[in-house]
PDB file of C-alpha atoms in Angstrom:
ATOM      1  CA  SER U   1      -0.582 -18.455  -7.089  1.00 46.00           C
ATOM      2  CA  GLN U   2      -0.687 -15.571  -5.384  1.00 52.00           C
ATOM      3  CA  GLN U   3       2.569 -13.719  -5.701  1.00 66.00           C
ATOM      4  CA  GLY U   4       3.566 -10.814  -7.305  1.00 71.00           C
ATOM      5  CA  GLU U   5       5.869 -10.827 -10.024  1.00 81.00           C
ATOM      6  CA  GLU U   6       8.513  -7.959 -10.628  1.00 84.00           C
ATOM      7  CA  ASP U   7       9.652  -7.204 -13.841  1.00 85.00           C
ATOM      8  CA  PRO U   8      12.178  -6.372 -15.020  1.00 90.00           C
ATOM      9  CA  GLN U   9      14.813  -8.274 -13.162  1.00 90.00           C
ATOM     10  CA  ALA U  10      17.367  -5.978 -13.320  1.00 93.00           C
ATOM     11  CA  LEU U  11      17.463  -2.476 -14.071  1.00 95.00           C
ATOM     12  CA  SER U  12      20.541  -0.179 -14.312  1.00 96.00           C
ATOM     13  CA  ILE U  13      20.350   3.478 -14.762  1.00 96.00           C
ATOM     14  CA  GLN U  14      22.269   6.788 -14.451  1.00 97.00           C
ATOM     15  CA  GLU U  15      21.648   8.960 -11.258  1.00 97.00           C
ATOM     16  CA  GLY U  16      19.078  11.508 -12.126  1.00 97.00           C
ATOM     17  CA  GLU U  17      17.093   9.288 -14.396  1.00 97.00           C
ATOM     18  CA  ASN U  18      13.487   7.806 -13.615  1.00 97.00           C
ATOM     19  CA  ALA U  19      13.335   4.046 -12.574  1.00 97.00           C
ATOM     20  CA  THR U  20      10.391   2.326 -13.484  1.00 96.00           C
ATOM     21  CA  MET U  21       9.618  -1.223 -11.912  1.00 96.00           C
ATOM     22  CA  ASN U  22       6.634  -3.369 -12.507  1.00 95.00           C
ATOM     23  CA  CYS U  23       4.571  -6.191 -10.391  1.00 94.00           C
ATOM     24  CA  SER U  24       1.655  -8.507 -11.994  1.00 93.00           C
ATOM     25  CA  TYR U  25      -0.215 -10.754  -9.939  1.00 92.00           C
ATOM     26  CA  LYS U  26      -2.891 -13.134 -10.566  1.00 89.00           C
ATOM     27  CA  THR U  27      -5.742 -13.013  -8.437  1.00 85.00           C
ATOM     28  CA  SER U  28      -7.761 -10.287  -6.312  1.00 87.00           C
ATOM     29  CA  ILE U  29      -6.035  -8.562  -3.549  1.00 86.00           C
ATOM     30  CA  ASN U  30      -6.834  -6.606  -0.721  1.00 83.00           C
ATOM     31  CA  ASN U  31      -3.341  -4.523  -1.226  1.00 85.00           C
ATOM     32  CA  LEU U  32      -0.165  -4.278  -2.666  1.00 89.00           C
ATOM     33  CA  GLN U  33       2.988  -3.316  -1.066  1.00 89.00           C
ATOM     34  CA  TRP U  34       6.535  -2.406  -2.056  1.00 92.00           C
ATOM     35  CA  TYR U  35       9.556  -2.956  -0.249  1.00 92.00           C
ATOM     36  CA  ARG U  36      13.293  -2.195  -0.496  1.00 94.00           C
ATOM     37  CA  GLN U  37      16.024  -4.295   0.435  1.00 91.00           C
ATOM     38  CA  ASN U  38      19.445  -3.030   0.569  1.00 89.00           C
ATOM     39  CA  SER U  39      21.909  -5.817   0.162  1.00 81.00           C
ATOM     40  CA  GLY U  40      22.810  -8.029   3.041  1.00 73.00           C
ATOM     41  CA  ARG U  41      19.917  -6.194   5.053  1.00 78.00           C
ATOM     42  CA  GLY U  42      16.297  -6.308   5.892  1.00 81.00           C
ATOM     43  CA  LEU U  43      13.376  -5.098   4.275  1.00 87.00           C
ATOM     44  CA  VAL U  44      12.154  -1.843   4.394  1.00 88.00           C
ATOM     45  CA  HIS U  45       8.448  -0.618   3.460  1.00 86.00           C
ATOM     46  CA  LEU U  46       8.173   1.793   1.100  1.00 90.00           C
ATOM     47  CA  ILE U  47       4.439   2.486   0.203  1.00 89.00           C
ATOM     48  CA  LEU U  48       1.111   0.487   0.651  1.00 87.00           C
ATOM     49  CA  ILE U  49      -1.301   0.614  -2.072  1.00 90.00           C
ATOM     50  CA  ARG U  50      -5.166  -0.665  -1.452  1.00 87.00           C
ATOM     51  CA  SER U  51      -6.791  -2.296  -4.234  1.00 88.00           C
ATOM     52  CA  ASN U  52      -9.390   0.630  -4.188  1.00 90.00           C
ATOM     53  CA  GLU U  53      -6.848   3.372  -4.938  1.00 93.00           C
ATOM     54  CA  ARG U  54      -5.263   3.804  -8.057  1.00 96.00           C
ATOM     55  CA  GLU U  55      -2.058   5.956  -7.221  1.00 96.00           C
ATOM     56  CA  LYS U  56      -0.153   7.046  -4.253  1.00 94.00           C
ATOM     57  CA  HIS U  57       2.820   9.176  -3.773  1.00 94.00           C
ATOM     58  CA  SER U  58       5.414   9.309  -1.247  1.00 91.00           C
ATOM     59  CA  GLY U  59       8.249  11.816  -1.795  1.00 94.00           C
ATOM     60  CA  ARG U  60      10.123  10.706  -4.825  1.00 96.00           C
ATOM     61  CA  LEU U  61       8.203   7.386  -5.100  1.00 96.00           C
ATOM     62  CA  ARG U  62       4.965   6.961  -7.226  1.00 97.00           C
ATOM     63  CA  VAL U  63       3.174   3.583  -7.154  1.00 97.00           C
ATOM     64  CA  THR U  64       0.008   2.954  -9.324  1.00 97.00           C
ATOM     65  CA  LEU U  65      -2.259   0.130  -9.161  1.00 96.00           C
ATOM     66  CA  ASP U  66      -4.346  -1.277 -12.225  1.00 96.00           C
ATOM     67  CA  THR U  67      -6.948  -3.902 -10.790  1.00 94.00           C
ATOM     68  CA  SER U  68      -8.402  -4.643 -13.982  1.00 95.00           C
ATOM     69  CA  LYS U  69      -4.486  -5.729 -15.770  1.00 95.00           C
ATOM     70  CA  LYS U  70      -3.673  -7.132 -11.787  1.00 94.00           C
ATOM     71  CA  SER U  71      -0.606  -4.877 -12.126  1.00 95.00           C
ATOM     72  CA  SER U  72       1.242  -2.303 -10.373  1.00 96.00           C
ATOM     73  CA  SER U  73       4.256  -0.058 -11.144  1.00 97.00           C
ATOM     74  CA  LEU U  74       6.642   1.945  -8.639  1.00 97.00           C
ATOM     75  CA  LEU U  75       8.222   4.802 -10.165  1.00 97.00           C
ATOM     76  CA  ILE U  76      11.411   6.394  -8.388  1.00 97.00           C
ATOM     77  CA  THR U  77      12.154   9.891  -9.833  1.00 97.00           C
ATOM     78  CA  ALA U  78      15.295  11.732 -10.055  1.00 97.00           C
ATOM     79  CA  SER U  79      17.268   8.480  -8.735  1.00 97.00           C
ATOM     80  CA  ARG U  80      20.092   8.759  -6.471  1.00 96.00           C
ATOM     81  CA  ALA U  81      23.087   5.918  -5.963  1.00 96.00           C
ATOM     82  CA  ALA U  82      21.554   5.515  -2.639  1.00 95.00           C
ATOM     83  CA  ASP U  83      18.348   4.029  -4.065  1.00 96.00           C
ATOM     84  CA  THR U  84      20.595   1.195  -5.263  1.00 97.00           C
ATOM     85  CA  ALA U  85      18.598  -1.765  -4.073  1.00 96.00           C
ATOM     86  CA  SER U  86      16.131  -4.856  -4.626  1.00 94.00           C
ATOM     87  CA  TYR U  87      12.793  -3.838  -4.699  1.00 95.00           C
ATOM     88  CA  PHE U  88       9.748  -6.205  -3.925  1.00 93.00           C
ATOM     89  CA  CYS U  89       6.076  -5.965  -4.477  1.00 93.00           C
ATOM     90  CA  ALA U  90       3.957  -7.983  -1.953  1.00 90.00           C
ATOM     91  CA  THR U  91      -0.018  -8.564  -1.946  1.00 88.00           C
ATOM     92  CA  ALA U  92      -2.499  -9.732   0.305  1.00 81.00           C
ATOM     93  CA  ALA U  93      -5.077 -11.716  -1.190  1.00 76.00           C
ATOM     94  CA  SER U  94      -8.776 -10.382  -0.652  1.00 72.00           C
ATOM     95  CA  GLY U  95     -10.693 -12.288   1.627  1.00 68.00           C
ATOM     96  CA  GLY U  96      -7.640 -14.418   2.893  1.00 63.00           C
ATOM     97  CA  SER U  97      -4.814 -14.119   4.554  1.00 67.00           C
ATOM     98  CA  TYR U  98      -3.505 -10.535   5.588  1.00 71.00           C
ATOM     99  CA  ILE U  99       0.298 -11.876   5.045  1.00 78.00           C
ATOM    100  CA  PRO U 100       1.932 -10.387   2.027  1.00 81.00           C
ATOM    101  CA  THR U 101       3.351 -12.552  -0.237  1.00 85.00           C
ATOM    102  CA  PHE U 102       6.350 -11.571  -2.062  1.00 89.00           C
ATOM    103  CA  GLY U 103       7.623 -11.521  -5.527  1.00 88.00           C
ATOM    104  CA  ARG U 104      11.462 -12.144  -6.813  1.00 87.00           C
ATOM    105  CA  GLY U 105      12.190  -8.404  -6.957  1.00 90.00           C
ATOM    106  CA  THR U 106      13.831  -6.096  -9.330  1.00 93.00           C
ATOM    107  CA  SER U 107      17.958  -5.111  -8.822  1.00 94.00           C
ATOM    108  CA  LEU U 108      18.007  -1.712  -9.076  1.00 96.00           C
ATOM    109  CA  ILE U 109      21.396  -0.259  -9.958  1.00 96.00           C
ATOM    110  CA  VAL U 110      21.949   3.642 -10.041  1.00 96.00           C
ATOM    111  CA  HIS U 111      25.410   4.696 -11.031  1.00 96.00           C
ATOM    112  CA  PRO U 112      26.662   7.893  -9.877  1.00 93.00           C
TER     113      PRO U 112
ATOM    114  CA  GLU I   1      14.045   5.384  16.130  1.00 76.00           C
ATOM    115  CA  PRO I   2      13.238   1.906  17.487  1.00 79.00           C
ATOM    116  CA  GLU I   3      14.032  -1.132  15.172  1.00 88.00           C
ATOM    117  CA  VAL I   4      13.771  -4.817  15.201  1.00 92.00           C
ATOM    118  CA  THR I   5      16.949  -6.482  16.282  1.00 94.00           C
ATOM    119  CA  GLN I   6      18.218 -10.175  15.323  1.00 95.00           C
ATOM    120  CA  THR I   7      20.964 -12.125  16.400  1.00 95.00           C
ATOM    121  CA  PRO I   8      23.228 -13.719  15.262  1.00 95.00           C
ATOM    122  CA  SER I   9      23.859 -12.030  12.192  1.00 93.00           C
ATOM    123  CA  HIS I  10      25.281 -14.985  10.738  1.00 95.00           C
ATOM    124  CA  GLN I  11      24.852 -18.748  12.124  1.00 96.00           C
ATOM    125  CA  VAL I  12      26.985 -21.803  10.661  1.00 97.00           C
ATOM    126  CA  THR I  13      25.689 -25.147  11.553  1.00 97.00           C
ATOM    127  CA  GLN I  14      25.975 -28.796  10.673  1.00 97.00           C
ATOM    128  CA  MET I  15      22.928 -30.575   9.077  1.00 97.00           C
ATOM    129  CA  GLY I  16      20.833 -32.062  11.831  1.00 97.00           C
ATOM    130  CA  GLN I  17      21.900 -29.553  14.544  1.00 97.00           C
ATOM    131  CA  GLU I  18      19.389 -27.423  16.032  1.00 97.00           C
ATOM    132  CA  VAL I  19      19.636 -23.823  16.007  1.00 97.00           C
ATOM    133  CA  ILE I  20      17.793 -21.101  17.597  1.00 97.00           C
ATOM    134  CA  LEU I  21      17.300 -17.605  16.016  1.00 97.00           C
ATOM    135  CA  ARG I  22      16.708 -14.753  17.901  1.00 97.00           C
ATOM    136  CA  CYS I  23      14.799 -11.801  17.892  1.00 97.00           C
ATOM    137  CA  VAL I  24      13.974  -8.744  19.802  1.00 96.00           C
ATOM    138  CA  PRO I  25      10.907  -7.019  18.151  1.00 95.00           C
ATOM    139  CA  ILE I  26      10.249  -3.264  19.062  1.00 92.00           C
ATOM    140  CA  SER I  27       8.975  -3.042  22.704  1.00 89.00           C
ATOM    141  CA  ASN I  28       5.313  -1.957  22.169  1.00 86.00           C
ATOM    142  CA  HIS I  29       4.516  -4.441  19.205  1.00 89.00           C
ATOM    143  CA  LEU I  30       2.010  -6.792  19.699  1.00 87.00           C
ATOM    144  CA  TYR I  31       2.506  -9.338  16.331  1.00 90.00           C
ATOM    145  CA  PHE I  32       5.809 -11.140  15.595  1.00 93.00           C
ATOM    146  CA  TYR I  33       6.591 -12.831  12.302  1.00 94.00           C
ATOM    147  CA  TRP I  34       9.424 -15.047  10.702  1.00 96.00           C
ATOM    148  CA  TYR I  35      10.039 -14.977   7.146  1.00 95.00           C
ATOM    149  CA  ARG I  36      12.910 -16.768   5.122  1.00 95.00           C
ATOM    150  CA  GLN I  37      14.633 -15.865   1.740  1.00 92.00           C
ATOM    151  CA  ILE I  38      16.984 -18.425   0.295  1.00 92.00           C
ATOM    152  CA  LEU I  39      19.701 -16.984  -1.514  1.00 88.00           C
ATOM    153  CA  GLY I  40      18.615 -14.944  -4.628  1.00 82.00           C
ATOM    154  CA  GLN I  41      14.755 -16.134  -4.109  1.00 85.00           C
ATOM    155  CA  LYS I  42      11.441 -14.545  -3.047  1.00 87.00           C
ATOM    156  CA  VAL I  43      10.879 -13.672   0.761  1.00 90.00           C
ATOM    157  CA  GLU I  44       8.701 -16.358   1.879  1.00 93.00           C
ATOM    158  CA  PHE I  45       6.283 -16.047   4.897  1.00 92.00           C
ATOM    159  CA  LEU I  46       6.881 -18.411   7.817  1.00 96.00           C
ATOM    160  CA  VAL I  47       4.742 -17.848  10.925  1.00 95.00           C
ATOM    161  CA  SER I  48       3.026 -15.018  12.380  1.00 92.00           C
ATOM    162  CA  PHE I  49       2.337 -15.061  16.040  1.00 92.00           C
ATOM    163  CA  TYR I  50       0.030 -12.975  18.497  1.00 89.00           C
ATOM    164  CA  ASN I  51      -1.026 -13.128  22.072  1.00 87.00           C
ATOM    165  CA  ASN I  52       1.608 -16.085  22.814  1.00 89.00           C
ATOM    166  CA  GLU I  53       0.119 -18.440  20.532  1.00 92.00           C
ATOM    167  CA  ILE I  54       0.606 -18.882  16.183  1.00 93.00           C
ATOM    168  CA  SER I  55      -2.081 -16.712  14.137  1.00 89.00           C
ATOM    169  CA  GLU I  56      -0.686 -18.107  11.087  1.00 88.00           C
ATOM    170  CA  LYS I  57       1.972 -20.524   9.619  1.00 91.00           C
ATOM    171  CA  SER I  58       2.954 -21.643   5.714  1.00 91.00           C
ATOM    172  CA  GLU I  59       3.605 -24.964   4.358  1.00 92.00           C
ATOM    173  CA  ILE I  60       7.436 -24.278   4.870  1.00 93.00           C
ATOM    174  CA  PHE I  61       6.775 -24.165   9.111  1.00 96.00           C
ATOM    175  CA  ASP I  62       6.446 -28.131   9.413  1.00 94.00           C
ATOM    176  CA  ASP I  63       7.135 -29.834  12.543  1.00 94.00           C
ATOM    177  CA  GLN I  64      10.935 -29.147  12.598  1.00 96.00           C
ATOM    178  CA  PHE I  65       9.992 -25.488  13.094  1.00 97.00           C
ATOM    179  CA  SER I  66       9.053 -23.768  16.320  1.00 97.00           C
ATOM    180  CA  VAL I  67       8.621 -20.159  17.931  1.00 97.00           C
ATOM    181  CA  GLU I  68       8.395 -18.980  21.335  1.00 94.00           C
ATOM    182  CA  ARG I  69       8.493 -15.612  23.187  1.00 91.00           C
ATOM    183  CA  PRO I  70      10.180 -16.751  26.157  1.00 86.00           C
ATOM    184  CA  ASP I  71      10.267 -13.653  27.930  1.00 86.00           C
ATOM    185  CA  GLY I  72       8.815 -10.169  27.162  1.00 78.00           C
ATOM    186  CA  SER I  73      11.338  -9.052  24.941  1.00 86.00           C
ATOM    187  CA  ASN I  74      12.464 -12.012  22.791  1.00 93.00           C
ATOM    188  CA  PHE I  75      10.791 -13.920  20.000  1.00 96.00           C
ATOM    189  CA  THR I  76      12.819 -17.233  18.729  1.00 97.00           C
ATOM    190  CA  LEU I  77      12.902 -19.423  16.231  1.00 98.00           C
ATOM    191  CA  LYS I  78      13.902 -22.746  16.747  1.00 97.00           C
ATOM    192  CA  ILE I  79      14.717 -25.394  13.884  1.00 97.00           C
ATOM    193  CA  ARG I  80      15.193 -28.811  15.223  1.00 96.00           C
ATOM    194  CA  SER I  81      17.249 -30.666  12.712  1.00 95.00           C
ATOM    195  CA  THR I  82      18.580 -28.511  10.408  1.00 97.00           C
ATOM    196  CA  LYS I  83      18.858 -29.349   6.642  1.00 96.00           C
ATOM    197  CA  LEU I  84      20.781 -28.278   3.963  1.00 96.00           C
ATOM    198  CA  GLU I  85      17.826 -26.478   2.174  1.00 95.00           C
ATOM    199  CA  ASP I  86      17.431 -24.478   5.123  1.00 97.00           C
ATOM    200  CA  SER I  87      20.459 -22.416   4.689  1.00 97.00           C
ATOM    201  CA  ALA I  88      18.501 -19.006   4.068  1.00 96.00           C
ATOM    202  CA  MET I  89      18.366 -15.466   5.285  1.00 94.00           C
ATOM    203  CA  TYR I  90      15.947 -15.544   8.179  1.00 97.00           C
ATOM    204  CA  PHE I  91      14.049 -12.096   8.856  1.00 95.00           C
ATOM    205  CA  CYS I  92      12.174 -11.482  11.955  1.00 95.00           C
ATOM    206  CA  ALA I  93       9.160  -8.539  11.763  1.00 93.00           C
ATOM    207  CA  SER I  94       7.109  -7.193  14.643  1.00 91.00           C
ATOM    208  CA  GLY I  95       3.777  -4.628  13.909  1.00 86.00           C
ATOM    209  CA  PRO I  96       1.924  -2.889  16.448  1.00 82.00           C
ATOM    210  CA  PHE I  97      -1.637  -4.164  15.207  1.00 72.00           C
ATOM    211  CA  HIS I  98      -3.396  -6.953  13.033  1.00 69.00           C
ATOM    212  CA  PRO I  99      -2.451  -5.899   9.221  1.00 62.00           C
ATOM    213  CA  ALA I 100      -6.215  -5.772   8.503  1.00 62.00           C
ATOM    214  CA  THR I 101      -6.611  -3.232  10.848  1.00 59.00           C
ATOM    215  CA  GLY I 102      -3.821  -1.217   9.597  1.00 55.00           C
ATOM    216  CA  TRP I 103      -4.303  -1.832   5.771  1.00 52.00           C
ATOM    217  CA  THR I 104      -7.862  -1.042   6.442  1.00 52.00           C
ATOM    218  CA  SER I 105      -7.311   2.244   7.624  1.00 54.00           C
ATOM    219  CA  GLY I 106      -4.666   2.645   5.052  1.00 50.00           C
ATOM    220  CA  SER I 107      -1.395   2.561   7.482  1.00 54.00           C
ATOM    221  CA  THR I 108       1.509   1.285   6.525  1.00 53.00           C
ATOM    222  CA  ASP I 109       2.592   1.020  10.002  1.00 53.00           C
ATOM    223  CA  THR I 110       1.978  -3.171   9.942  1.00 69.00           C
ATOM    224  CA  GLN I 111       5.689  -4.826   9.927  1.00 81.00           C
ATOM    225  CA  TYR I 112       8.888  -3.720  10.667  1.00 86.00           C
ATOM    226  CA  PHE I 113      11.744  -6.125   9.559  1.00 89.00           C
ATOM    227  CA  GLY I 114      14.883  -6.729  11.210  1.00 92.00           C
ATOM    228  CA  PRO I 115      18.282  -6.897   9.531  1.00 91.00           C
ATOM    229  CA  GLY I 116      18.035 -11.055   9.224  1.00 93.00           C
ATOM    230  CA  THR I 117      20.213 -13.929  10.344  1.00 96.00           C
ATOM    231  CA  ARG I 118      21.975 -15.612   7.473  1.00 95.00           C
ATOM    232  CA  LEU I 119      21.780 -19.417   8.447  1.00 97.00           C
ATOM    233  CA  THR I 120      24.372 -21.716   6.558  1.00 97.00           C
ATOM    234  CA  VAL I 121      23.742 -25.646   7.134  1.00 97.00           C
ATOM    235  CA  LEU I 122      26.567 -27.344   6.102  1.00 96.00           C
TER     236      LEU I 122
END
C-alpha cells in the first residue's frame, strides 16, 4: 500500500513546546503533503515537499523528507493551543496517480 | 477569501435511500474531488472530475455512486441506495489546475477542501 502512516497516533504537549510528527510510507513518491484538520472541519493544506527536496519551512512548520528511509517529519515549533488538531500526511506515488493517499493522522493536543 | 462550501452539514437517512451531497467549488477552479472519512479512519479518495467527466475514481466509487456538475457552480455526489457503511464525513475539494502541474512547479495551490457533510445512515 502507498499510504503514509503517521506516528505517534496521539501527542499531548504544553504550549510553547515543539511538536514532532512522523510519517512513513512504502513505495516511491512524487511528493508528500501535510494537512491539518480541526475537529469536525475540512482539511487545510499545510505544506508540500517534493521527492527531490529534503527540507521545507513555512512559518513555524518545518518538514523533512528522507526518501532513503521513506519517511517524513513535521515539526511545529513554539506550539500554541490553536495548533490543536489532527495532522495527516498524504503521499502521491511516483509514476502514478497524483491523487494523494492519506494516513490515519496524528492527533495533537496543545495545552495552554 | 474564496472557499469551498458544502451542504448540508449533516444528513441523516435511512438505509436504501438515495442521498445527494452538494458542493460549491471555488468559482475559477476546474478540478473537483470527493473524499470520505469514516469516523476515526483515514481520508479516502473517491473521485476526481474535470471537463464534465470523471478523471479518476477509486475502488470505493462503485455503481452506487455518481457525480455531476449540473450547472456552473454546483458539484454533487449521489449515493443511490445508501448502506450503513456509507456513514462518514464526505469532503469536496476543488483546485485550479491538475495536481501534476501544481506539484511539478512546487505549488501547493492544488486542492482546497470544504468543511464536509456528515452522512449518517440508519
